[in-house]
Short mmCIF file of C-alpha atoms in Angstrom, two decimals:
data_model
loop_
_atom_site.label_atom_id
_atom_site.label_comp_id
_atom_site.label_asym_id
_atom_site.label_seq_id
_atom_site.Cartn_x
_atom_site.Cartn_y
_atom_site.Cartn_z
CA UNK Y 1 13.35 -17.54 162.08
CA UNK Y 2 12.95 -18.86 158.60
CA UNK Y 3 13.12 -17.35 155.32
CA UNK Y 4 9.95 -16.29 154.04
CA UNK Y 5 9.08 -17.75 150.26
CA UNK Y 6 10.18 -14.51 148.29
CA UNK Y 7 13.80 -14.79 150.23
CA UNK Y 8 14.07 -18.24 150.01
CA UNK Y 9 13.95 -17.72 146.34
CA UNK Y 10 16.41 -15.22 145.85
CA UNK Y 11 18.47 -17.60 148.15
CA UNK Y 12 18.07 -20.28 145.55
CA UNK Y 13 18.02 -18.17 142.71
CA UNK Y 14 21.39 -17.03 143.93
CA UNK Y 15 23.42 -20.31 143.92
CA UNK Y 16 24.69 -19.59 140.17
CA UNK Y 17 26.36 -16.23 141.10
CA UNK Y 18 27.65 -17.81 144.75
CA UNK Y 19 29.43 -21.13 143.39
CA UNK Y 20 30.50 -19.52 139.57
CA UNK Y 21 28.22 -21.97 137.94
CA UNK Y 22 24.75 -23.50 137.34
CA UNK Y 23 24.93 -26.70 139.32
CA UNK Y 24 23.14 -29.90 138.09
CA UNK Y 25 22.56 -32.79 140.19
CA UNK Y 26 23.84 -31.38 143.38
CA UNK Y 27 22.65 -30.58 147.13
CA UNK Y 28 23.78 -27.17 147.93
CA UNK Y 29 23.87 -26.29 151.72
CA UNK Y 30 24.29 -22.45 152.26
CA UNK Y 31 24.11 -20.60 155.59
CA UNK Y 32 22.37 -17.43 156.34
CA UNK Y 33 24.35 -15.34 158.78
CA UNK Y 34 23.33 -13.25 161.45
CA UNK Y 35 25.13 -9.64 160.95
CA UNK Y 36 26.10 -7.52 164.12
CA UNK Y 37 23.51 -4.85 162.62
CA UNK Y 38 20.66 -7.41 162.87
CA UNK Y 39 20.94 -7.53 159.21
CA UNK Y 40 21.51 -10.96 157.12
CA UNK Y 41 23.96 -12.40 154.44
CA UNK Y 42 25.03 -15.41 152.81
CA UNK Y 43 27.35 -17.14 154.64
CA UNK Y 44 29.64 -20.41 153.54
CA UNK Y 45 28.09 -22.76 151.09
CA UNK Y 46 28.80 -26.59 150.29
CA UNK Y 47 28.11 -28.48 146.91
CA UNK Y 48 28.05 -31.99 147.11
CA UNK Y 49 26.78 -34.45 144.12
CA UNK Y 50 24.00 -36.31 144.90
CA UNK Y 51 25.52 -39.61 143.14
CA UNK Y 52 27.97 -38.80 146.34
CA UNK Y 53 25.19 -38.35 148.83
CA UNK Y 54 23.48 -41.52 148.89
CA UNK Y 55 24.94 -43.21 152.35
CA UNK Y 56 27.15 -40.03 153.42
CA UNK Y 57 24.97 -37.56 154.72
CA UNK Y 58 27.44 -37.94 157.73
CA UNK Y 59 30.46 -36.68 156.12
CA UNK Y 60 28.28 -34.27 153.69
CA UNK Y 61 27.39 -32.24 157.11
CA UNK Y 62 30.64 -32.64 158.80
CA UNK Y 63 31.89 -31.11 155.87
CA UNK Y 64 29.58 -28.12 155.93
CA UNK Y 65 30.23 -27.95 159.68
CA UNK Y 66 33.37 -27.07 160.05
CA UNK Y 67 32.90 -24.22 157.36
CA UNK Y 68 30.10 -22.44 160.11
CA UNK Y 69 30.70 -23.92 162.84
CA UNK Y 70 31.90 -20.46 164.79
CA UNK Y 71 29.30 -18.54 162.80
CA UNK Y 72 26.52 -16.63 163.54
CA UNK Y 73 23.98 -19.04 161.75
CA UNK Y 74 20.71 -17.81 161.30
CA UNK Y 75 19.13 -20.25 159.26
CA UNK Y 76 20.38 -22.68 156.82
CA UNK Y 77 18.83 -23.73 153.43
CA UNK Y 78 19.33 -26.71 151.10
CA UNK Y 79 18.71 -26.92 147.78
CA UNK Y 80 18.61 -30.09 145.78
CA UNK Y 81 18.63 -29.43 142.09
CA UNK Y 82 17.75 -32.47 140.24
CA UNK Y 83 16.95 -31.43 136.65
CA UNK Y 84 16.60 -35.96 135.17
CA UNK Y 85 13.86 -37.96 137.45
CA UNK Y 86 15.57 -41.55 137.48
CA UNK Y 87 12.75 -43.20 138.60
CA UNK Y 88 13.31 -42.89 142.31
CA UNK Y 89 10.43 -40.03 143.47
CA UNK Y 90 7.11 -41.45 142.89
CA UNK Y 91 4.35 -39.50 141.77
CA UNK Y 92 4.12 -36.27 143.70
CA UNK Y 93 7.26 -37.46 145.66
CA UNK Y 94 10.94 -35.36 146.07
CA UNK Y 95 13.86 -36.78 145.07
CA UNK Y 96 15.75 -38.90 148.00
CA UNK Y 97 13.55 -38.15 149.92
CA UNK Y 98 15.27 -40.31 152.77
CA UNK Y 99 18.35 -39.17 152.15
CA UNK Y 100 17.19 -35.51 152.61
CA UNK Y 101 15.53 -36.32 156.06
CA UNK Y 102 18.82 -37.90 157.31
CA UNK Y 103 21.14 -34.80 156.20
CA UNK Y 104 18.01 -33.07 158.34
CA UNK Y 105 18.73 -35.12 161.23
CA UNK Y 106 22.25 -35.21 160.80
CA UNK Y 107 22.36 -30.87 160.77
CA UNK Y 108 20.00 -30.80 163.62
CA UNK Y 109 22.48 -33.03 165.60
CA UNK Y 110 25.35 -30.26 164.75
CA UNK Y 111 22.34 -27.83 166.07
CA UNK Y 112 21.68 -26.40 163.31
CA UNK Y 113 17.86 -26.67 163.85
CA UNK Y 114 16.10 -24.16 161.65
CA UNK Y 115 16.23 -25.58 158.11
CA UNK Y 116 14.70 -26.12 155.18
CA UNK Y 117 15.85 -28.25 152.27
CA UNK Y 118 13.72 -27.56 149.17
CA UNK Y 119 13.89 -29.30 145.48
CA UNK Y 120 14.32 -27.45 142.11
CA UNK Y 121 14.93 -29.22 138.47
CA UNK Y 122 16.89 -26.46 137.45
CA UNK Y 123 18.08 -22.45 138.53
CA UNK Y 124 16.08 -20.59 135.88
CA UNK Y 125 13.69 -17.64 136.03
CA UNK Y 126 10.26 -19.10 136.44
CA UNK Y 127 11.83 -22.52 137.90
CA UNK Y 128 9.40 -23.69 141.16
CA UNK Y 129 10.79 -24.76 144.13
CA UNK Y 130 8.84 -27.18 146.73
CA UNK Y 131 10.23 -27.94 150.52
CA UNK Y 132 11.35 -31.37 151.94
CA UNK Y 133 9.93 -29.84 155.05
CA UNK Y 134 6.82 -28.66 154.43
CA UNK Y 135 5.08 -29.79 150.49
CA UNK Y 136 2.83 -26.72 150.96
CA UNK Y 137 5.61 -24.33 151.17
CA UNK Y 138 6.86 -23.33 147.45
CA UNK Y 139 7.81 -20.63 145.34
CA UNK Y 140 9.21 -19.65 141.88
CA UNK Y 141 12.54 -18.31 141.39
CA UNK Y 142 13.06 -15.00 139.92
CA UNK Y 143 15.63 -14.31 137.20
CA UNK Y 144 19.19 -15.93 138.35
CA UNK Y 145 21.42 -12.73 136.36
CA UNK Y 146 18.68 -10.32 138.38
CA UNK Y 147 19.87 -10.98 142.21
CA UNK Y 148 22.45 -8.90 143.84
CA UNK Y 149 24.75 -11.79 144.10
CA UNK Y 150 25.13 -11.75 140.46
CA UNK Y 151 25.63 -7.91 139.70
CA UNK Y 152 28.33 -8.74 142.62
CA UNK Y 153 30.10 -11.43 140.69
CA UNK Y 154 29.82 -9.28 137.62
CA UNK Y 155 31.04 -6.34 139.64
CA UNK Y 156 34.40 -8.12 140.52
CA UNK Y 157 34.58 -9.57 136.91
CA UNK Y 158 33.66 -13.05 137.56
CA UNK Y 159 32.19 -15.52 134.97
CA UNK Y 160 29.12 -17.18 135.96
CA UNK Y 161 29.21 -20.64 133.73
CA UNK Y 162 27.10 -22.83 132.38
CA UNK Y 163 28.87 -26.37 134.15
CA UNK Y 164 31.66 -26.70 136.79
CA UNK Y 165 33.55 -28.48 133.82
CA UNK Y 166 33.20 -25.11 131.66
CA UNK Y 167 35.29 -23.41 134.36
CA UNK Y 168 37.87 -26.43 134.91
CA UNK Y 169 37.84 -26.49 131.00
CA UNK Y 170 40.24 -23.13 131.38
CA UNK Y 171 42.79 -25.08 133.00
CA UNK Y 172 43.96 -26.80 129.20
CA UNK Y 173 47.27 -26.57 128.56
CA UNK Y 174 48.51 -26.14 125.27
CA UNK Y 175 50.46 -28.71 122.97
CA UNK Y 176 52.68 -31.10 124.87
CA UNK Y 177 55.03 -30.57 122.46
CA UNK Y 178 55.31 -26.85 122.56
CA UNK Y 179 55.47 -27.32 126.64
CA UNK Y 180 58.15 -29.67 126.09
CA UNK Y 181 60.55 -27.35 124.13
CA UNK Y 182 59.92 -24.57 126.90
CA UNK Y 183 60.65 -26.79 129.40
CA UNK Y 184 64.55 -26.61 129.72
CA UNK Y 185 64.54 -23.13 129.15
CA UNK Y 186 62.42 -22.67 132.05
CA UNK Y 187 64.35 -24.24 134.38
CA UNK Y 188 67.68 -22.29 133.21
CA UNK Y 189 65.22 -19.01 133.55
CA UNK Y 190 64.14 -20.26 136.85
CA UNK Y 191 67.90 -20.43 138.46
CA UNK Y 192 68.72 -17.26 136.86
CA UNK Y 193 65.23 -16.00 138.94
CA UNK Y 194 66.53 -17.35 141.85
CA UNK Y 195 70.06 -15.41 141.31
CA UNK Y 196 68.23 -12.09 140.18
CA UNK Y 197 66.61 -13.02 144.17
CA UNK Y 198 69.97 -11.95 145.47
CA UNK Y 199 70.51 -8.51 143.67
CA UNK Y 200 68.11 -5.68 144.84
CA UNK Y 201 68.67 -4.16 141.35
CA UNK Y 202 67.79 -6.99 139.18
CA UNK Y 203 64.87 -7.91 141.73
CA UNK Y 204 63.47 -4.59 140.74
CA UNK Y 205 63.69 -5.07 136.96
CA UNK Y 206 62.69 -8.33 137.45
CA UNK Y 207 59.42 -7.10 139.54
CA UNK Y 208 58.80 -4.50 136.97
CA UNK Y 209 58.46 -6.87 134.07
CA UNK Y 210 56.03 -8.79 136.37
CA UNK Y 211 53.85 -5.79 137.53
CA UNK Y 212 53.88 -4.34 133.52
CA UNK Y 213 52.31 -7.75 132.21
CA UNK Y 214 49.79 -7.85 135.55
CA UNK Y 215 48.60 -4.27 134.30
CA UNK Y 216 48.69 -5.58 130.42
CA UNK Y 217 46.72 -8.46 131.67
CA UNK Y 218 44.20 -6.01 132.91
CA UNK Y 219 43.28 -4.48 129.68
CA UNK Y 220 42.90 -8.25 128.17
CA UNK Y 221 46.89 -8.32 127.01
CA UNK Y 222 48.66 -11.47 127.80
CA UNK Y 223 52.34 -12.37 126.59
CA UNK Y 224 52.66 -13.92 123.17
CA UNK Y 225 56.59 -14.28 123.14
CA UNK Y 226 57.84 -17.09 124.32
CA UNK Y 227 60.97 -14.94 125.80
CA UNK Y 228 58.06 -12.96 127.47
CA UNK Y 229 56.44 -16.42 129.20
CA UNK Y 230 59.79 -18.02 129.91
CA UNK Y 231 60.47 -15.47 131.82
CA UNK Y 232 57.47 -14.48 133.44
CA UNK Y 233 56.87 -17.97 134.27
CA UNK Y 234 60.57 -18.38 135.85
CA UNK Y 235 59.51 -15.19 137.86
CA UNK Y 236 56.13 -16.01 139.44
CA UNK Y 237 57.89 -20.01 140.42
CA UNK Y 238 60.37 -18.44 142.78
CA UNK Y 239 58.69 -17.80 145.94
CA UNK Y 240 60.21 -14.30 146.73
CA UNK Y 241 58.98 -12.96 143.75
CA UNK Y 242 55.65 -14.77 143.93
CA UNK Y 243 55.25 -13.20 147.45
CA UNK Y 244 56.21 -10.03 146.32
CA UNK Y 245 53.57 -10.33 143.81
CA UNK Y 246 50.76 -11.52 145.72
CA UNK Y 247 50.34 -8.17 147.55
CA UNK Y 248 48.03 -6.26 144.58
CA UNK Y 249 46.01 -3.07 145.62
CA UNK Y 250 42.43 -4.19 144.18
CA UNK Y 251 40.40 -6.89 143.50
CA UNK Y 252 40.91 -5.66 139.40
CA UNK Y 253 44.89 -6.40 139.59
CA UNK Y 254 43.99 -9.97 141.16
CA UNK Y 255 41.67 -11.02 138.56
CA UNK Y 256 44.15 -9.74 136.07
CA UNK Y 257 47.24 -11.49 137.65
CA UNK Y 258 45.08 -14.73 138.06
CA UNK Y 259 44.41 -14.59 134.39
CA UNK Y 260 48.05 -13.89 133.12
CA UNK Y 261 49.47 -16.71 135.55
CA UNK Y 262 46.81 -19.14 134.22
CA UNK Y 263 48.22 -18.26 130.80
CA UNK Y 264 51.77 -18.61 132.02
CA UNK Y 265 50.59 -22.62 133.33
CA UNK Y 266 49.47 -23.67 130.27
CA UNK Y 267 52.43 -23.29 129.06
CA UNK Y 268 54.66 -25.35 131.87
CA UNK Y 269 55.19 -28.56 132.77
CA UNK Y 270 55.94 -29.75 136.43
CA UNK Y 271 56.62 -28.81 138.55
CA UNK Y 272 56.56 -25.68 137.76
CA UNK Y 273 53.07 -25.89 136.85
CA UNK Y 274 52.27 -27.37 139.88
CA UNK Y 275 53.98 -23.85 141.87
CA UNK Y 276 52.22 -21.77 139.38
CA UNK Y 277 48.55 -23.69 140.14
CA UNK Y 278 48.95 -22.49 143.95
CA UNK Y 279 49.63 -19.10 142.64
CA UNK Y 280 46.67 -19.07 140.60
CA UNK Y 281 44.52 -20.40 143.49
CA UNK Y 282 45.60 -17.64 145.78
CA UNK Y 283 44.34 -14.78 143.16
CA UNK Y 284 41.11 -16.55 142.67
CA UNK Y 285 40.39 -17.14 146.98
CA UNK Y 286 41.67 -13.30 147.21
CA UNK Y 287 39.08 -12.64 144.65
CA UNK Y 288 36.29 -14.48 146.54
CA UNK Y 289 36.18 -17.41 143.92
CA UNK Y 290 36.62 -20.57 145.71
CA UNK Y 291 35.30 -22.73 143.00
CA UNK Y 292 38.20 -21.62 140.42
CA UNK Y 293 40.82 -21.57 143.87
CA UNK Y 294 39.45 -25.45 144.75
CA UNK Y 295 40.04 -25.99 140.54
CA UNK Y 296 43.10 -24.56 140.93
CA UNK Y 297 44.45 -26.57 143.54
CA UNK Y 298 43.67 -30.00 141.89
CA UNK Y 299 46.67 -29.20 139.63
CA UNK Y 300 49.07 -27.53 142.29
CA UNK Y 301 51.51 -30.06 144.17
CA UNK Y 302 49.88 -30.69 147.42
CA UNK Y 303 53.61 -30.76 149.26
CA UNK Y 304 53.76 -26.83 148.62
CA UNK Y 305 53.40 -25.25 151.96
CA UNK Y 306 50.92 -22.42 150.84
CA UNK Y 307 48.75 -24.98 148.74
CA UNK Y 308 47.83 -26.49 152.05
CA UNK Y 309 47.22 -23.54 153.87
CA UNK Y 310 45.37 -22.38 151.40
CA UNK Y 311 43.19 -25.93 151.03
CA UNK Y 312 42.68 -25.60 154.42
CA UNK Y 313 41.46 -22.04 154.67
CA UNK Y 314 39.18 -23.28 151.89
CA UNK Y 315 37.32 -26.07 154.03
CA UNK Y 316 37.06 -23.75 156.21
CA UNK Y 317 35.35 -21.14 154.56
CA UNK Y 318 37.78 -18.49 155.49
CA UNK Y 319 36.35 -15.46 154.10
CA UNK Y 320 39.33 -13.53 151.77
CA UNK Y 321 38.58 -10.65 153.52
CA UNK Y 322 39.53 -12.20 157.12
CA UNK Y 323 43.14 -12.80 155.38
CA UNK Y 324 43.76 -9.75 152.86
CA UNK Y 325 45.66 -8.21 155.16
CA UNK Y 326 48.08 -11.16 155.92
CA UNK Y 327 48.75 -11.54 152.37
CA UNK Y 328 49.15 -7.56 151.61
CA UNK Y 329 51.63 -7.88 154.59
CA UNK Y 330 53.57 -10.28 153.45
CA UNK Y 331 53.86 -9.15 150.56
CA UNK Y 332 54.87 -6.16 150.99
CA UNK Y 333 58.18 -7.53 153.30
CA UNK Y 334 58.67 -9.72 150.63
CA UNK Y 335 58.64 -7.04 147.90
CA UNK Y 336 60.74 -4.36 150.47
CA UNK Y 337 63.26 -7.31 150.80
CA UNK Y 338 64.01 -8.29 147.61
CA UNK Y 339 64.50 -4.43 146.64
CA UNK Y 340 66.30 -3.07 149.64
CA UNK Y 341 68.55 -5.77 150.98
CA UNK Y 342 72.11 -4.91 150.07
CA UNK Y 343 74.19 -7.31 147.20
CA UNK Y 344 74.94 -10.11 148.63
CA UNK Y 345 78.70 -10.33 147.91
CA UNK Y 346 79.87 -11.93 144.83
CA UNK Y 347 82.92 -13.90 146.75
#
């Protein structure tokens, strides 16, 4: 059953508000999903370059794959956006054109048989569309910040950018040189974390500093003293605490946490940065923003245990809310241990 041309559009016209950016030169695979009311959604999506497809539609579909595998796929769309002709369509002619027709083939041998794959030169309002599959078959997008995927990414307080690179951009750290005179006093703050671990009574003052700057963070405050990051930073790098802190009652206290830990790693060196990248990566896949989680990660240390869970949840396409609970959970022992265990005796 195919999408008819006014919901193909919105599909396309969607992409934006789905990935957290405008893609340019890309092939984006998205699956429609079957719900159990009949209804359907956007399922798991896939962005892959197209200097990168040329040669690998193979691994391009494996990839997208395993993300749906186990899903109830109704349909699945492609969009190529291609907004510079190089020279290789002709007149009249879609872009890699045989490259298209073997990521065809190569989906219909996964069975995924009913698809379309249609070209764009950009996601804008007024933008037309034209299918691999068919030449007849087009349509014109509507207005991008008009769909209900975007007034859901605005709704959860996510930035829809212009380029990938605006939203990897965030991920600067400031002056070597003012990282490098934190960095000793970060690791004496992050052993006297790990000893605050062992007192129920400094885990809780240590835990309310953490929660009173995730609230601050909220309402657009982040710390300016460099006491204030030191220790925050020390805090969120010991993995009790950063449990204890993962478990946050609303999608408004993750976005806030992901921002103030984000402010905490520009400020660190690693590997502490590296421990505070995961952390940041686990508040933006809780908030249902794999693109800044997948950002994320390329600066965490791939040896951390919960950077490759979370990597792998990711190629996946895990949905957050299939794991909220495990998180929340564990969090909350986490938190409930550090503040009820008895001292640990001093001899």
């Amino acid at each position: 059953m195919p999408l008819t041309l006014a919901s193909t559009s919105v599909v396309v016209a969607s992409i934006p508000a789905l990935l957290g950016f405008m893609p340019e030169d890309s092939l984006v695979l998205i699956a429609t999903l079957t719900k159990d009311t009949g209804s359907a959604s956007s399922g798991p999506l896939a962005r892959i370059d197209l200097t990168h497809l040329a040669g690998h539609a193979d691994y391009c579909v494996r990839h997208f794959n395993r993300q749906c595998a186990d899903l109830p796929v109704l349909c699945v769309t492609g969009v190529v956006v291609r907004s510079v002709d190089d020279g290789t369509a002709g007149d009249g002619a879609l872009p890699l054109r045989a490259d298209i027709d073997s990521v065809i083939a190569q989906l219909a041998e996964h069975g995924f048989v009913d698809v379309d794959v249609v070209s764009v030169p950009s996601i804008a309002e007024g933008a037309r569309w034209r299918s691999y599959r068919d030449t007849d078959r087009t349509g014109v997008l509507p207005d991008p910040a008009a769909t209900t995927a975007a007034a859901a990414a605005v709704a959860a307080g996510h930035t829809i950018a212009a380029r990938r690179d605006d939203l990897a951009a965030r991920f600067t750290s400031v002056r070597e040189p003012i990282r490098a005179r934190l960095q000793s006093r970060i690791t004496s703050a992050v052993e006297s974390a790990a000893i605050d671990e062992r007192w129920h009574l400094a885990a809780h003052v240590r835990l309310a500093r953490a929660d009173a700057a995730i609230r601050a963070a909220a309402h657009g405050e982040l710390p300016a003293e460099e006491a204030d990051i030191i220790d925050l930073v020390a805090t969120f790098a010991v993995p009790a605490f950063r449990d204890a802190l993962l478990a946050l009652p609303d999608p408004t206290a993750r976005l806030a946490a992901e921002n103030l830990v984000l402010h905490l790693w520009r400020h660190s060196c690693d590997p502490v940065a590296g421990q505070l990248a995961t952390v940041i990566a686990v508040y933006a896949y809780l908030c249902g923003d794999g693109t800044v989680a997948r950002i994320a990660l390329e600066h965490a240390d791939p040896e951390q245990p919960l950077a490759g869970l979370l990597s792998t949840m990711l190629s996946h396409a895990v949905p957050p809310s299939k794991v909220h609970h495990v998180f929340q959970t564990a969090g909350a022992d986490a938190r409930r241990t550090l503040l009820s265990e008895p001292a640990t005796d001093q001899a």
